[in-house]
Short mmCIF file of C-alpha atoms in Angstrom, two decimals:
data_model
loop_
_atom_site.label_atom_id
_atom_site.label_comp_id
_atom_site.label_asym_id
_atom_site.label_seq_id
_atom_site.Cartn_x
_atom_site.Cartn_y
_atom_site.Cartn_z
CA GLY A 28 7.66 43.69 29.34
CA ASP A 29 7.75 40.16 30.60
CA VAL A 30 10.86 38.70 32.21
CA SER A 31 11.72 35.06 31.60
CA SER A 32 14.20 32.71 33.16
CA GLY A 33 17.57 33.31 31.50
CA ASP A 34 16.94 37.02 30.83
CA ALA A 35 19.37 39.74 31.85
CA VAL A 36 17.97 42.12 34.46
CA PHE A 37 19.22 45.14 36.38
CA LEU A 38 18.19 45.66 40.01
CA ARG A 39 17.90 49.24 41.24
CA ALA A 40 18.38 50.06 44.93
CA HIS A 41 16.38 52.60 46.90
CA THR A 42 19.18 55.09 46.12
CA GLY A 43 18.32 54.93 42.41
CA LYS A 44 21.66 53.26 41.61
CA TYR A 45 21.94 49.73 40.19
CA LEU A 46 23.39 46.78 42.08
CA ASP A 47 26.87 45.91 40.85
CA VAL A 48 29.12 42.95 41.59
CA GLU A 49 32.88 43.24 41.99
CA GLY A 50 34.48 40.01 43.21
CA TRP A 51 32.12 38.79 45.93
CA GLN A 52 30.94 42.26 46.93
CA VAL A 53 27.52 43.53 45.89
CA ARG A 54 26.96 47.27 46.07
CA ALA A 55 24.84 49.97 44.43
CA ARG A 56 27.31 52.57 43.22
CA TRP A 57 26.45 53.69 39.71
CA ASN A 58 23.64 54.61 37.35
CA ASP A 59 25.19 52.36 34.66
CA GLN A 60 23.61 49.24 33.19
CA GLY A 61 26.84 47.50 32.20
CA ALA A 62 28.41 44.07 32.67
CA TRP A 63 28.98 44.54 36.42
CA GLN A 64 25.30 45.44 36.88
CA ARG A 65 23.84 42.75 34.61
CA LEU A 66 22.27 39.82 36.46
CA THR A 67 20.78 36.72 34.90
CA VAL A 68 17.52 35.65 36.51
CA GLN A 69 16.89 31.90 36.84
CA LYS A 70 13.62 30.38 38.04
CA GLU A 71 14.01 27.66 40.63
CA GLY A 72 13.15 24.35 39.02
CA GLY A 73 11.99 25.62 35.70
CA SER A 74 11.97 27.92 32.76
CA GLY A 75 9.52 30.37 31.28
CA LYS A 76 8.00 33.63 32.41
CA VAL A 77 8.88 34.91 35.91
CA CYS A 78 5.69 35.60 37.87
CA SER A 79 4.71 36.84 41.31
CA GLY A 80 5.29 34.03 43.81
CA ASP A 81 8.19 32.49 41.87
CA LEU A 82 11.49 31.76 43.58
CA VAL A 83 14.48 32.88 41.54
CA PHE A 84 18.26 33.11 41.61
CA PHE A 85 20.34 36.01 40.30
CA ARG A 86 23.67 35.09 38.64
CA ALA A 87 26.31 37.78 38.33
CA HIS A 88 28.90 38.20 35.57
CA THR A 89 31.35 36.43 37.92
CA GLY A 90 29.29 33.22 37.69
CA ASN A 91 28.34 33.49 41.36
CA TYR A 92 24.83 33.90 42.69
CA LEU A 93 23.51 36.68 44.91
CA ALA A 94 22.74 35.74 48.50
CA VAL A 95 21.84 37.59 51.67
CA ASP A 96 24.42 37.09 54.43
CA GLY A 97 23.15 38.78 57.57
CA SER A 98 22.41 42.33 56.47
CA ALA A 99 24.67 42.24 53.40
CA VAL A 100 24.07 41.04 49.86
CA VAL A 101 27.03 39.05 48.51
CA ALA A 102 27.93 37.00 45.44
CA SER A 103 30.11 34.30 46.97
CA TRP A 104 28.89 30.96 45.63
CA ALA A 105 28.73 29.36 42.20
CA GLU A 106 25.99 26.96 43.26
CA THR A 107 22.35 27.58 44.09
CA GLY A 108 20.70 26.74 47.40
CA TRP A 109 17.95 28.02 49.67
CA TRP A 110 20.21 30.86 50.86
CA GLN A 111 20.38 32.27 47.32
CA ARG A 112 16.65 32.21 46.61
CA PHE A 113 14.71 35.43 46.18
CA ALA A 114 10.92 35.61 46.06
CA ILE A 115 9.24 37.67 43.37
CA GLU A 116 6.37 39.73 44.73
CA GLN A 117 3.94 41.83 42.76
CA ARG A 118 3.60 45.36 44.07
CA VAL A 119 0.01 46.00 45.14
#
């Protein structure tokens, strides 16, 4: 179904396991869809349905947002900025 800003989502890694957040660390360790795996998607600058081309943020249960730091994904900051933006792309 459709995903809207504010919805809970679960991101699955290439390993088949879901991303989880413990402290600031983001890993993909389990097949569970629990609190540690639940991420809230937020559209940058708006609400409504998330579509291909949108920029979004993912907030973890810790209140921090996912970001890419070098080659690692972390959840270190409670604010949003360009370094925490992810682009939604439709698979072709």
